[in-house]
XYZ file of C-alpha atoms in Angstrom:
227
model
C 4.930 -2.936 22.683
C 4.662 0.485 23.072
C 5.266 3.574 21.090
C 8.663 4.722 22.724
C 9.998 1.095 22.043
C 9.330 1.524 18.533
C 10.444 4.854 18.068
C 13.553 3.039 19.504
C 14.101 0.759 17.073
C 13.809 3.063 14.008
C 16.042 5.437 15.708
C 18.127 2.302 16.012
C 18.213 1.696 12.076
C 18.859 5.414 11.390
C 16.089 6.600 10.553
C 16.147 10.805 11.548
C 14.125 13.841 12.009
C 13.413 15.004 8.314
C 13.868 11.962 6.240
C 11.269 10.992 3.612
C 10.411 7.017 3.960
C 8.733 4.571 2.340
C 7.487 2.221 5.208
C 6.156 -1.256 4.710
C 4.981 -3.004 7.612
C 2.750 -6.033 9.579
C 1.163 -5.089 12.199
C 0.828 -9.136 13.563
C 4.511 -8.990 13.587
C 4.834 -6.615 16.723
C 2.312 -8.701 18.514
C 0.603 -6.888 20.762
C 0.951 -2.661 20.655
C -0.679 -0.500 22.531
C -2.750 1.497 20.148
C -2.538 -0.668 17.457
C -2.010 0.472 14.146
C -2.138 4.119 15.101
C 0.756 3.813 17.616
C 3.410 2.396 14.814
C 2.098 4.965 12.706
C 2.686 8.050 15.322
C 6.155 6.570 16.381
C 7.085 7.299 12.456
C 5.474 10.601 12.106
C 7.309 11.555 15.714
C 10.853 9.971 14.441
C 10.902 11.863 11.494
C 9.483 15.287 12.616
C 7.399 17.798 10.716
C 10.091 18.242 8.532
C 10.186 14.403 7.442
C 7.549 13.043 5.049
C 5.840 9.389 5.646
C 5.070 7.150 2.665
C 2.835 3.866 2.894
C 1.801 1.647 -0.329
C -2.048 1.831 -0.750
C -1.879 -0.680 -3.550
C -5.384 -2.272 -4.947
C -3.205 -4.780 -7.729
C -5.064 -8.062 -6.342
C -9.053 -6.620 -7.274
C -8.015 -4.156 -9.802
C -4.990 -5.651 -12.290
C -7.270 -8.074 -13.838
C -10.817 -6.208 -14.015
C -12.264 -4.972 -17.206
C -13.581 -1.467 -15.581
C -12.657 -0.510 -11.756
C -13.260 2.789 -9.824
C -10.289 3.920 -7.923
C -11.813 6.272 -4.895
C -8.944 7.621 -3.238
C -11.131 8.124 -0.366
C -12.791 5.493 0.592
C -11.028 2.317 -1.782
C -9.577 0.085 1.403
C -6.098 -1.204 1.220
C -6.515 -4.025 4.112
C -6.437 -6.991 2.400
C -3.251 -6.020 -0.078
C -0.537 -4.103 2.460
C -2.538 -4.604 5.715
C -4.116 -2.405 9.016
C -0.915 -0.006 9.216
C -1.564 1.459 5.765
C -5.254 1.245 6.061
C -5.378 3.306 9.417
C -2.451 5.648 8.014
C -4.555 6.598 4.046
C -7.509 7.477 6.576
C -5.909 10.360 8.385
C -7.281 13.860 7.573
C -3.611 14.874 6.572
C -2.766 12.058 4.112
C -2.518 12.547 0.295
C -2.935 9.604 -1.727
C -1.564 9.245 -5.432
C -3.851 8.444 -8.147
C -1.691 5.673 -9.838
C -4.886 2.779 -10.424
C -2.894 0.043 -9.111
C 0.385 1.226 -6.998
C -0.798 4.277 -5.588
C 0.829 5.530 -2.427
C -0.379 7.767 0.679
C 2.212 10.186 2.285
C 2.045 12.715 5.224
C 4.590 15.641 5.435
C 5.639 18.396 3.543
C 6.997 16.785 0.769
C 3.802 14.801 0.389
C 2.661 16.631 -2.884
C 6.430 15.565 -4.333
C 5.893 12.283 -3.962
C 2.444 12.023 -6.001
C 3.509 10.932 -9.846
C 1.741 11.109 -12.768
C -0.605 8.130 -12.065
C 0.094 6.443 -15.372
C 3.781 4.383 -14.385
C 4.127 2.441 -11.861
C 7.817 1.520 -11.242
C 9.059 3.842 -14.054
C 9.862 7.770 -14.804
C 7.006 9.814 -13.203
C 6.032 7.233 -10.779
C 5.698 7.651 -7.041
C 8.584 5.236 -6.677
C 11.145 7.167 -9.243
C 10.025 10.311 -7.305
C 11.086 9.047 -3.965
C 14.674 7.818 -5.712
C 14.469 12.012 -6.499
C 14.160 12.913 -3.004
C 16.789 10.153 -1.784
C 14.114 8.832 0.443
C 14.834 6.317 2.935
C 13.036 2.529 2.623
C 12.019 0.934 5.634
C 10.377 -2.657 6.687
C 9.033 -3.243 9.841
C 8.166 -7.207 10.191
C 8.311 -8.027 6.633
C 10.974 -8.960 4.417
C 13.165 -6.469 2.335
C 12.323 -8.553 -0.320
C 8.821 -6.847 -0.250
C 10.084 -3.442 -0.510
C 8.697 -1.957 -3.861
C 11.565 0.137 -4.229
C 13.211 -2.379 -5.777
C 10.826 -2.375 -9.041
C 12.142 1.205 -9.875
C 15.717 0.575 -9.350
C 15.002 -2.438 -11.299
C 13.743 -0.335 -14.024
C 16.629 1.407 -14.322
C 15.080 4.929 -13.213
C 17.632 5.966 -10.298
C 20.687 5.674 -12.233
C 23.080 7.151 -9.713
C 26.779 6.027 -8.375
C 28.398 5.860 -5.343
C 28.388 3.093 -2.357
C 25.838 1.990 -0.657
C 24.588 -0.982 2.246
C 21.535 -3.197 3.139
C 20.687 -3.212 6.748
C 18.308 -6.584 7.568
C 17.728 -7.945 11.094
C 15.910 -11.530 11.253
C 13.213 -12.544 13.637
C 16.063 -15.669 14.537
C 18.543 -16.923 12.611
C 21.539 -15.814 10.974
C 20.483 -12.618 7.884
C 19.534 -14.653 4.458
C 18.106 -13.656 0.909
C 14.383 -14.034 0.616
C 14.447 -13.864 -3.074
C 16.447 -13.163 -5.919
C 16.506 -8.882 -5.438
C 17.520 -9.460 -2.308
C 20.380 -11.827 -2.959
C 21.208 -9.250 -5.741
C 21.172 -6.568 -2.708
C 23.334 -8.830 -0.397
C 25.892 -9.612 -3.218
C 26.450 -6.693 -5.120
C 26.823 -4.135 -1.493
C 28.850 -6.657 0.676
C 26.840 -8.393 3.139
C 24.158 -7.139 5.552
C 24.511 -4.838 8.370
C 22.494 -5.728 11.579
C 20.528 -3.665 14.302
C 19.242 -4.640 16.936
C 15.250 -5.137 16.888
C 12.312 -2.510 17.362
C 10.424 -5.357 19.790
C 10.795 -8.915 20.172
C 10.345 -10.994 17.026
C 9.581 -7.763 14.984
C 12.434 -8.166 11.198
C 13.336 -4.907 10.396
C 14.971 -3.506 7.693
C 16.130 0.132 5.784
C 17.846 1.052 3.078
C 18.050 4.092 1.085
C 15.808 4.368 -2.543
C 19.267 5.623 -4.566
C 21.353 2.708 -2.926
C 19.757 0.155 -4.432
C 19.667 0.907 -8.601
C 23.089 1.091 -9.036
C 23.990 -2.419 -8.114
C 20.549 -3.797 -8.625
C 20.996 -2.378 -12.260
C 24.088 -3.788 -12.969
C 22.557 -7.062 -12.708
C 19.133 -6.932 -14.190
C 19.734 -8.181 -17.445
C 21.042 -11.724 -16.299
C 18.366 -12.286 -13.886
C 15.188 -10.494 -15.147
Protein backbone atom coordinates (compact mmCIF):
# COMPACT_ATOMS: atom_id res chain seq x y z
CA UNK A 1 0.00 0.00 0.00
CA UNK A 2 1.23 3.17 -0.57
CA UNK A 3 0.83 6.61 0.80
CA UNK A 4 -1.46 8.15 -2.01
CA UNK A 5 -3.82 5.05 -1.52
CA UNK A 6 -4.21 5.91 1.95
CA UNK A 7 -4.53 9.43 1.71
CA UNK A 8 -7.38 8.09 -0.56
CA UNK A 9 -9.23 6.41 1.72
CA UNK A 10 -9.35 9.09 4.48
CA UNK A 11 -10.25 11.55 1.91
CA UNK A 12 -12.85 8.92 1.18
CA UNK A 13 -14.33 9.01 4.87
CA UNK A 14 -14.20 12.84 4.96
CA UNK A 15 -11.63 13.55 6.60
CA UNK A 16 -10.31 17.45 5.29
CA UNK A 17 -7.55 19.87 5.30
CA UNK A 18 -7.77 21.47 8.89
CA UNK A 19 -9.62 18.98 10.93
CA UNK A 20 -8.32 17.94 14.38
CA UNK A 21 -8.43 13.88 14.70
CA UNK A 22 -8.03 11.44 17.01
CA UNK A 23 -6.57 8.44 14.97
CA UNK A 24 -6.39 4.89 16.20
CA UNK A 25 -4.84 2.48 14.06
CA UNK A 26 -2.95 -1.24 13.26
CA UNK A 27 -0.43 -1.10 11.29
CA UNK A 28 -0.71 -5.30 10.48
CA UNK A 29 -4.03 -4.39 9.17
CA UNK A 30 -2.73 -2.56 5.92
CA UNK A 31 -0.39 -5.40 5.31
CA UNK A 32 2.35 -4.39 3.65
CA UNK A 33 3.06 -0.22 3.25
CA UNK A 34 5.69 1.20 1.88
CA UNK A 35 7.34 3.10 4.65
CA UNK A 36 5.74 1.51 7.28
CA UNK A 37 4.50 3.27 10.09
CA UNK A 38 5.84 6.60 8.92
CA UNK A 39 3.92 6.49 5.59
CA UNK A 40 0.24 6.14 7.41
CA UNK A 41 1.42 8.70 9.61
CA UNK A 42 2.50 11.36 6.69
CA UNK A 43 -0.71 10.47 4.62
CA UNK A 44 -2.62 12.03 7.90
CA UNK A 45 -0.43 14.93 8.50
CA UNK A 46 -0.72 15.63 4.41
CA UNK A 47 -4.76 15.05 4.50
CA UNK A 48 -5.26 17.38 7.07
CA UNK A 49 -2.75 20.20 6.22
CA UNK A 50 -0.81 22.50 8.50
CA UNK A 51 -3.85 23.86 9.56
CA UNK A 52 -5.25 20.36 10.88
CA UNK A 53 -3.94 18.90 14.15
CA UNK A 54 -3.12 14.93 14.51
CA UNK A 55 -3.92 13.11 17.75
CA UNK A 56 -2.64 9.44 18.60
CA UNK A 57 -3.28 7.63 22.17
CA UNK A 58 0.15 7.08 23.88
CA UNK A 59 -1.52 5.16 26.66
CA UNK A 60 0.84 3.13 29.32
CA UNK A 61 -2.67 1.64 31.38
CA UNK A 62 -1.36 -2.14 31.02
CA UNK A 63 2.35 -1.43 33.15
CA UNK A 64 1.22 1.59 34.93
CA UNK A 65 -2.71 1.19 36.33
CA UNK A 66 -1.73 -1.36 38.78
CA UNK A 67 1.93 -0.27 40.02
CA UNK A 68 2.55 1.16 43.39
CA UNK A 69 5.16 3.99 42.03
CA UNK A 70 5.77 4.46 38.05
CA UNK A 71 7.77 7.19 36.17
CA UNK A 72 5.94 8.58 33.26
CA UNK A 73 8.89 10.02 30.76
CA UNK A 74 7.13 11.64 28.10
CA UNK A 75 10.17 11.18 26.14
CA UNK A 76 11.33 8.14 26.05
CA UNK A 77 8.16 5.85 27.93
CA UNK A 78 7.28 3.46 24.65
CA UNK A 79 3.71 2.98 23.72
CA UNK A 80 4.30 -0.31 21.41
CA UNK A 81 2.93 -2.87 23.24
CA UNK A 82 -0.52 -0.85 24.36
CA UNK A 83 -1.71 1.13 20.88
CA UNK A 84 1.02 -0.31 18.58
CA UNK A 85 4.07 0.92 15.86
CA UNK A 86 1.81 3.87 14.35
CA UNK A 87 1.68 5.72 17.67
CA UNK A 88 5.10 4.70 18.69
CA UNK A 89 6.79 6.10 15.42
CA UNK A 90 4.27 9.20 15.51
CA UNK A 91 5.17 10.34 19.86
CA UNK A 92 8.90 10.15 18.45
CA UNK A 93 8.74 12.96 15.95
CA UNK A 94 10.62 16.18 16.88
CA UNK A 95 7.20 18.09 16.45
CA UNK A 96 4.94 15.96 18.70
CA UNK A 97 3.63 17.13 22.13
CA UNK A 98 2.62 14.55 24.42
CA UNK A 99 0.10 15.11 27.44
CA UNK A 100 1.13 14.32 30.84
CA UNK A 101 -2.08 12.38 31.91
CA UNK A 102 -0.08 9.02 33.82
CA UNK A 103 -2.18 6.58 32.14
CA UNK A 104 -4.20 8.05 28.92
CA UNK A 105 -1.90 10.51 27.75
CA UNK A 106 -2.07 11.52 24.12
CA UNK A 107 0.58 12.90 21.45
CA UNK A 108 -0.66 15.50 18.84
CA UNK A 109 1.06 17.41 15.93
CA UNK A 110 -0.46 20.73 14.59
CA UNK A 111 -1.32 23.92 15.75
CA UNK A 112 -3.85 23.11 18.01
CA UNK A 113 -1.55 20.60 19.65
CA UNK A 114 -1.08 22.68 22.94
CA UNK A 115 -5.26 22.68 23.08
CA UNK A 116 -5.48 19.34 23.20
CA UNK A 117 -3.04 18.71 26.33
CA UNK A 118 -5.51 18.53 29.64
CA UNK A 119 -4.77 18.82 32.97
CA UNK A 120 -3.16 15.35 33.39
CA UNK A 121 -5.27 14.42 36.38
CA UNK A 122 -8.85 13.04 34.36
CA UNK A 123 -8.86 10.82 32.05
CA UNK A 124 -12.27 10.59 30.27
CA UNK A 125 -13.71 13.56 32.26
CA UNK A 126 -13.69 17.64 32.34
CA UNK A 127 -10.05 18.75 31.66
CA UNK A 128 -9.05 15.65 29.96
CA UNK A 129 -7.45 15.35 26.55
CA UNK A 130 -10.58 13.57 25.42
CA UNK A 131 -13.25 16.39 26.75
CA UNK A 132 -10.82 18.86 25.06
CA UNK A 133 -11.05 17.30 21.68
CA UNK A 134 -15.19 17.16 22.17
CA UNK A 135 -14.19 21.29 22.61
CA UNK A 136 -12.57 21.51 19.38
CA UNK A 137 -15.29 19.19 17.57
CA UNK A 138 -12.47 16.99 16.53
CA UNK A 139 -12.97 14.30 14.18
CA UNK A 140 -12.39 10.32 15.42
CA UNK A 141 -10.91 8.07 13.11
CA UNK A 142 -9.98 4.09 13.01
CA UNK A 143 -7.90 2.72 10.59
CA UNK A 144 -8.00 -1.34 10.91
CA UNK A 145 -9.47 -1.51 14.25
CA UNK A 146 -12.84 -1.48 15.47
CA UNK A 147 -14.87 1.73 16.44
CA UNK A 148 -15.47 -0.01 19.39
CA UNK A 149 -11.82 0.89 20.39
CA UNK A 150 -12.19 4.48 19.90
CA UNK A 151 -11.61 6.19 23.38
CA UNK A 152 -13.82 8.86 22.54
CA UNK A 153 -16.45 7.04 23.63
CA UNK A 154 -15.31 7.10 27.51
CA UNK A 155 -15.87 10.96 27.52
CA UNK A 156 -19.13 11.01 25.84
CA UNK A 157 -19.86 8.29 28.17
CA UNK A 158 -19.04 10.51 30.97
CA UNK A 159 -21.33 12.84 30.09
CA UNK A 160 -18.67 15.72 29.29
CA UNK A 161 -19.82 16.76 25.59
CA UNK A 162 -23.30 17.44 26.35
CA UNK A 163 -24.31 18.94 23.04
CA UNK A 164 -27.55 18.40 20.60
CA UNK A 165 -28.11 18.07 17.22
CA UNK A 166 -27.86 14.90 14.68
CA UNK A 167 -25.27 13.02 14.08
CA UNK A 168 -23.95 9.41 12.06
CA UNK A 169 -21.44 6.49 12.49
CA UNK A 170 -19.53 5.69 9.42
CA UNK A 171 -17.94 1.81 9.77
CA UNK A 172 -16.64 -0.21 6.80
CA UNK A 173 -15.83 -4.07 7.60
CA UNK A 174 -12.87 -6.01 6.40
CA UNK A 175 -15.98 -8.58 4.84
CA UNK A 176 -19.17 -8.95 5.89
CA UNK A 177 -22.15 -6.98 6.28
CA UNK A 178 -21.36 -3.60 9.25
CA UNK A 179 -22.09 -5.19 12.95
CA UNK A 180 -21.66 -3.93 16.68
CA UNK A 181 -18.44 -5.02 18.28
CA UNK A 182 -19.63 -4.22 21.69
CA UNK A 183 -22.18 -2.65 23.58
CA UNK A 184 -21.00 1.41 22.74
CA UNK A 185 -21.08 0.53 19.52
CA UNK A 186 -24.50 -1.04 19.34
CA UNK A 187 -25.49 2.08 21.42
CA UNK A 188 -23.82 4.15 18.37
CA UNK A 189 -25.63 2.03 15.65
CA UNK A 190 -29.06 2.28 17.47
CA UNK A 191 -29.44 5.53 18.79
CA UNK A 192 -27.98 7.47 15.05
CA UNK A 193 -29.78 5.09 12.54
CA UNK A 194 -27.60 2.59 11.10
CA UNK A 195 -24.07 2.83 9.67
CA UNK A 196 -22.92 4.65 6.71
CA UNK A 197 -20.28 2.83 4.50
CA UNK A 198 -17.10 3.95 2.46
CA UNK A 199 -15.33 2.30 0.53
CA UNK A 200 -11.83 1.00 2.01
CA UNK A 201 -8.33 2.84 2.36
CA UNK A 202 -6.55 -0.70 1.00
CA UNK A 203 -7.67 -4.12 0.83
CA UNK A 204 -8.78 -5.69 4.10
CA UNK A 205 -7.91 -2.39 5.99
CA UNK A 206 -11.82 -1.55 8.57
CA UNK A 207 -12.08 1.92 8.72
CA UNK A 208 -14.08 4.06 10.55
CA UNK A 209 -14.82 8.13 11.61
CA UNK A 210 -17.01 9.83 13.46
CA UNK A 211 -17.06 13.13 14.98
CA UNK A 212 -16.09 13.54 19.12
CA UNK A 213 -19.58 15.81 19.70
CA UNK A 214 -21.70 13.16 17.69
CA UNK A 215 -21.37 10.62 19.88
CA UNK A 216 -22.42 12.03 23.74
CA UNK A 217 -25.64 12.99 22.94
CA UNK A 218 -27.06 9.64 22.07
CA UNK A 219 -24.42 7.68 23.86
CA UNK A 220 -25.62 9.75 26.98
CA UNK A 221 -29.03 9.16 26.69
CA UNK A 222 -28.38 5.64 27.26
CA UNK A 223 -25.68 5.30 29.82
CA UNK A 224 -27.58 4.77 32.76
CA UNK A 225 -29.31 1.44 31.55
CA UNK A 226 -26.24 -0.07 30.28
CA UNK A 227 -23.28 1.21 32.40
Amino acid sequence: MTKQGIRKGLTDVGLKVGDVVLVHSSLSAFGYVEGGADTVIDALLETVGPEGTVVVPTFTWGPFHAAEKVILDLVNTPVKDEVGIIPEAFRKRPEAKRSTHICHSVAAIGPHSDDVMGGGVSSFGKGSNFHQLCKLDAQCVCIGVAFGCCAELHAALRGVAAVGGSGHVDVVEPSGPSRPHNMRLLLQERALGGIRRFPRPGKGVPHSKTCANEMAPYVGGHRRSHY
